[in-house]
Amino acid sequence: MNPSRDTLFGQPLVQVPDFIFNEDVARVFPDMIKRSVPGYPTIVENSGVLAAQFAKPNSLIYDLGCSLGAVTQAMRRHVRVEGCRIVAVDNSNAMVERCREYLNAQDAMHQELLPAEVLNADILQLELQRCSVVALNFTLQFIPPAQRLQLLARIRQSLLPGGALILSEKLRFADAQEHELLNDLHLAFKRANGYSELEIAQKRRAIEKVMLPDSLDEHRQRLRDAGFSRVHLWFQCINFASLIALP
Ligand code: GEK
């Protein structure tokens, strides 16, 4: 496992390829996401706290787009509801392999954690079972926009009464001035975490066609269109936010 420092975009590239979740990214991912996403540790840890409030006895909990399983690990730290089981899903081989290693290490350190299984699957193809909690932590933004509503509707239909969806995303802002200011603050966050101008510029080029953020209003409307009756923002740090949506 041994995560390394993210220097993936540290040298000038003749052509910056589109970002993919390959072995190089998986190796540096814990460092990359912490230095790139304002509020990430708070969102991850509190996803566990929130999940504990909505998990139902003997039910499934999903972590969709789990990467290395940070949210799954947090849910295993916090959820003490009898008979729950976590299914973590990602379609990157490199992430899935490492995620399994991290969860095995967590099992070796702690007793009586919820059972957790990691599936190598596309969440757009996966048949969702009845579940009490679904975490979509920074994953929806990588799903083609035309398929987002259908995915959320399937999640809504699979949720048990009293369950919840936790949705965390990067935000864009409809107001141009607000967008520019919060974008500048995000760049300041990245610089403060040691990323150079070259790294910031090349990463942006790599990700711009792959990760397409929505505004908070678009999220709220889409969640309502998907059949959720209540949608609340529970956290925002600069241009990253997390919502809780109830069936
Ligand atoms: C965390 N939740 O640490 N099916 C399955 N997985 C997918 C799909 C798909 N269709 N599309 C993208 N992914 C994690 C962070 S990262 C966010 C999530 C980021 C996966 C992709 O392989 C990657 O591992 C993850 O979604 C997005 O809390 O890197 O900004």
Coordinates of C-alpha atoms and ligand atoms in Angstrom, one line a residue:
M1 CA 0.0 0.0 0.0
N2 CA 2.5 2.7 1.2
P3 CA 0.9 5.8 -0.3
S4 CA 3.4 8.3 -1.8
R5 CA 3.3 12.0 -2.3
D6 CA 1.5 13.1 -5.4
T7 CA 4.0 14.4 -8.0
L8 CA 2.1 13.1 -11.0
F9 CA 1.9 16.5 -12.7
G10 CA 5.3 17.9 -11.4
Q11 CA 7.2 17.7 -14.7
P12 CA 6.1 19.5 -17.9
L13 CA 4.1 17.2 -20.2
V14 CA 4.2 17.7 -24.0
Q15 CA 0.5 16.6 -24.1
V16 CA -1.6 16.2 -21.0
P17 CA -3.7 13.1 -21.3
D18 CA -7.2 12.9 -19.9
F19 CA -7.2 11.8 -16.2
I20 CA -7.8 8.2 -15.4
F21 CA -7.9 6.2 -12.2
N22 CA -4.9 4.0 -12.9
E23 CA -2.1 2.5 -10.8
D24 CA -0.1 5.7 -10.6
V25 CA -3.1 7.6 -9.3
A26 CA -4.1 4.8 -6.9
R27 CA -0.6 4.9 -5.4
V28 CA -0.7 8.6 -4.5
F29 CA -4.5 8.9 -4.0
P30 CA -4.6 9.5 -0.3
D31 CA -2.1 12.4 -0.6
M32 CA -3.7 13.7 -3.8
I33 CA -7.3 13.9 -2.5
K34 CA -6.3 15.4 0.9
R35 CA -4.2 18.2 -0.7
S36 CA -6.8 18.9 -3.5
V37 CA -10.2 18.7 -1.8
P38 CA -10.9 21.2 0.9
G39 CA -12.8 19.6 3.8
Y40 CA -12.1 16.0 2.6
P41 CA -11.2 14.5 6.0
T42 CA -14.2 16.1 7.6
I43 CA -16.6 14.8 4.9
V44 CA -15.1 11.3 5.1
E45 CA -15.2 11.0 8.9
N46 CA -18.7 12.5 9.2
S47 CA -20.0 10.3 6.4
G48 CA -19.5 7.6 9.0
V49 CA -21.3 9.6 11.7
L50 CA -24.2 10.3 9.3
A51 CA -24.4 6.7 8.2
A52 CA -24.7 5.6 11.8
Q53 CA -27.9 7.7 12.1
F54 CA -29.6 6.2 9.1
A55 CA -28.3 2.6 9.0
K56 CA -31.1 0.0 9.6
P57 CA -30.6 -3.4 11.3
N58 CA -29.7 -6.2 8.9
S59 CA -29.4 -3.9 5.9
L60 CA -26.9 -3.1 3.2
I61 CA -24.8 0.1 3.0
Y62 CA -23.2 1.1 -0.3
D63 CA -20.0 3.2 -0.9
L64 CA -20.3 3.9 -4.7
G65 CA -17.0 5.0 -6.3
C66 CA -15.1 3.9 -3.2
S67 CA -11.6 4.5 -4.5
L68 CA -9.4 3.2 -1.6
G69 CA -12.4 2.9 0.8
A70 CA -11.9 5.9 3.0
V71 CA -15.7 6.3 3.5
T72 CA -16.1 2.6 4.0
Q73 CA -13.5 2.7 6.7
A74 CA -15.2 5.6 8.4
M75 CA -18.6 3.8 8.3
R76 CA -16.9 0.8 9.8
R77 CA -15.6 3.0 12.6
H78 CA -19.0 4.6 13.4
V79 CA -21.9 2.3 12.4
R80 CA -22.8 -0.1 15.3
V81 CA -26.1 -1.3 13.9
E82 CA -26.7 -5.0 14.1
G83 CA -26.4 -7.1 10.9
C84 CA -25.3 -4.3 8.5
R85 CA -23.0 -5.1 5.7
I86 CA -21.0 -2.7 3.4
V87 CA -20.7 -3.1 -0.3
A88 CA -17.9 -0.8 -1.7
V89 CA -17.9 -0.5 -5.5
D90 CA -15.3 1.0 -8.0
N91 CA -14.5 0.3 -11.6
S92 CA -10.8 1.0 -11.4
N93 CA -8.8 -2.3 -10.9
A94 CA -6.0 -0.4 -9.2
M95 CA -8.3 1.2 -6.7
V96 CA -10.2 -2.0 -6.0
E97 CA -7.0 -4.0 -5.3
R98 CA -5.6 -1.5 -3.0
C99 CA -9.0 -0.9 -1.3
R100 CA -9.2 -4.6 -0.4
E101 CA -5.7 -4.4 1.1
Y102 CA -6.7 -1.3 3.2
L103 CA -9.8 -3.0 4.5
N104 CA -7.8 -6.2 5.3
A105 CA -5.4 -4.0 7.3
Q106 CA -8.3 -2.4 9.1
D107 CA -9.7 -5.9 9.9
A108 CA -6.3 -6.9 11.3
M109 CA -6.3 -3.9 13.6
H110 CA -9.9 -3.9 14.9
Q111 CA -12.4 -6.4 15.9
E112 CA -16.1 -6.7 15.2
L113 CA -16.2 -4.3 12.3
L114 CA -19.0 -4.5 9.9
P115 CA -18.3 -6.9 7.1
A116 CA -17.2 -5.1 3.9
E117 CA -17.0 -6.4 0.4
V118 CA -15.3 -4.6 -2.5
L119 CA -16.8 -5.1 -6.0
N120 CA -15.0 -4.2 -9.2
A121 CA -18.0 -3.0 -11.1
D122 CA -19.5 0.0 -13.0
I123 CA -22.1 1.6 -10.8
L124 CA -24.1 2.4 -13.9
Q125 CA -24.5 -1.3 -14.6
L126 CA -24.8 -2.6 -11.0
E127 CA -28.1 -3.9 -9.9
L128 CA -28.7 -2.2 -6.5
Q129 CA -30.2 -4.2 -3.7
R130 CA -32.4 -2.8 -0.9
C131 CA -30.2 -0.7 1.3
S132 CA -30.4 1.9 4.1
V133 CA -27.4 4.1 3.3
V134 CA -25.7 5.1 0.1
A135 CA -22.5 7.2 -0.1
L136 CA -21.6 8.8 -3.4
N137 CA -18.5 10.7 -2.3
F138 CA -17.0 12.7 -5.2
T139 CA -18.2 10.1 -7.7
L140 CA -21.3 11.6 -9.4
Q141 CA -19.1 14.3 -11.0
F142 CA -17.3 11.6 -13.0
I143 CA -20.6 10.1 -14.3
P144 CA -21.6 11.4 -17.8
P145 CA -24.2 14.2 -17.0
A146 CA -26.9 12.5 -19.1
Q147 CA -26.8 9.4 -16.9
R148 CA -26.8 11.2 -13.5
L149 CA -30.5 11.4 -13.0
Q150 CA -31.1 7.8 -13.8
L151 CA -28.4 6.7 -11.3
L152 CA -29.9 8.8 -8.5
A153 CA -33.4 7.5 -9.3
R154 CA -32.1 3.9 -9.0
I155 CA -30.5 4.8 -5.7
R156 CA -33.7 6.4 -4.5
Q157 CA -35.7 3.3 -5.4
S158 CA -33.3 1.0 -3.6
L159 CA -33.4 3.0 -0.4
L160 CA -35.4 1.7 2.6
P161 CA -37.8 4.1 4.4
G162 CA -35.7 6.1 6.9
G163 CA -32.5 5.6 4.9
A164 CA -30.3 8.3 3.3
L165 CA -28.0 9.2 0.4
I166 CA -24.9 11.1 1.3
L167 CA -23.7 13.0 -1.8
S168 CA -20.4 14.9 -1.9
E169 CA -19.3 16.9 -4.9
K170 CA -17.2 19.7 -6.2
L171 CA -19.5 22.7 -7.0
R172 CA -19.7 25.1 -9.9
F173 CA -21.5 28.4 -9.3
A174 CA -24.0 29.9 -11.7
D175 CA -23.0 33.4 -10.7
A176 CA -19.7 34.2 -12.6
Q177 CA -18.2 36.4 -9.8
E178 CA -18.9 33.7 -7.1
H179 CA -17.5 31.0 -9.4
E180 CA -14.3 33.0 -10.0
L181 CA -13.8 33.9 -6.3
L182 CA -14.4 30.3 -5.0
N183 CA -12.3 28.9 -7.8
D184 CA -9.4 31.3 -6.8
L185 CA -9.8 30.3 -3.1
H186 CA -9.5 26.6 -4.2
L187 CA -6.3 27.4 -6.1
A188 CA -5.0 29.1 -3.0
F189 CA -5.9 26.0 -1.0
K190 CA -3.9 23.9 -3.5
R191 CA -0.9 26.2 -3.4
A192 CA -1.0 26.2 0.4
N193 CA -0.8 22.4 0.2
G194 CA 2.4 22.5 -1.9
Y195 CA 1.1 22.2 -5.4
S196 CA 3.1 24.3 -8.0
E197 CA 1.5 26.4 -10.7
L198 CA 2.6 23.8 -13.2
E199 CA 1.0 21.0 -11.3
I200 CA -2.2 22.9 -10.9
A201 CA -2.4 23.9 -14.6
Q202 CA -1.6 20.4 -15.9
K203 CA -4.0 18.7 -13.5
R204 CA -6.8 21.1 -14.5
R205 CA -6.1 20.2 -18.2
A206 CA -6.2 16.5 -17.4
I207 CA -9.5 16.7 -15.5
E208 CA -11.5 19.3 -17.3
K209 CA -13.2 16.9 -19.8
V210 CA -13.5 14.0 -17.3
M211 CA -14.9 15.7 -14.1
L212 CA -17.9 17.9 -14.7
P213 CA -19.3 19.6 -11.6
D214 CA -22.9 20.9 -11.2
S215 CA -24.2 23.8 -9.1
L216 CA -25.9 23.3 -5.8
D217 CA -29.3 24.2 -7.4
E218 CA -28.8 21.6 -10.1
H219 CA -28.0 19.0 -7.5
R220 CA -31.1 19.9 -5.4
Q221 CA -33.4 19.8 -8.5
R222 CA -32.0 16.6 -9.8
L223 CA -32.3 14.9 -6.4
R224 CA -35.9 16.0 -6.2
D225 CA -36.5 14.8 -9.8
A226 CA -35.0 11.4 -8.7
G227 CA -37.7 11.2 -6.0
F228 CA -36.0 12.4 -2.9
S229 CA -38.3 14.3 -0.6
R230 CA -35.8 16.2 1.4
V231 CA -32.3 17.5 0.5
H232 CA -30.1 19.3 2.9
L233 CA -26.6 20.7 2.7
W234 CA -24.7 19.6 5.8
F235 CA -21.1 20.7 4.8
Q236 CA -19.4 23.1 2.5
C237 CA -15.7 24.1 2.3
I238 CA -14.9 26.6 -0.5
N239 CA -16.2 24.9 -3.7
F240 CA -16.7 21.4 -2.2
A241 CA -19.9 20.3 -0.5
S242 CA -21.8 17.4 0.9
L243 CA -25.6 16.9 0.9
I244 CA -27.9 14.5 2.6
A245 CA -30.9 13.4 0.6
L246 CA -33.8 11.5 2.3
P247 CA -36.4 9.3 0.4
Ligands
GEK1 C1 -13.3 8.7 -1.3 N1 -15.3 8.1 -2.7 O1 -12.1 8.6 -1.1 N2 -18.4 3.0 -11.6 C2 -17.6 2.7 -10.5 N3 -16.7 3.6 -10.1 C3 -16.5 4.8 -10.7 C4 -17.3 5.1 -11.9 C5 -18.3 4.1 -12.3 N4 -19.0 4.3 -13.4 N5 -16.9 6.3 -12.4 C6 -15.9 6.7 -11.5 N6 -15.7 5.8 -10.6 C7 -13.8 8.3 -2.7 C8 -13.3 9.2 -3.8 S1 -12.9 9.4 -6.5 C9 -13.0 11.1 -6.5 C10 -13.9 9.0 -5.1 C11 -11.9 11.9 -7.0 C12 -14.7 5.9 -9.5 C13 -13.3 6.1 -9.9 O2 -12.6 5.0 -10.3 C14 -12.7 6.7 -8.6 O3 -12.1 5.8 -7.8 C15 -13.9 7.3 -7.9 O4 -15.1 7.0 -8.6 C16 -13.9 8.8 -7.8 O5 -14.2 9.3 -0.6 O6 -10.8 11.3 -7.4 O7 -12.0 13.2 -7.0

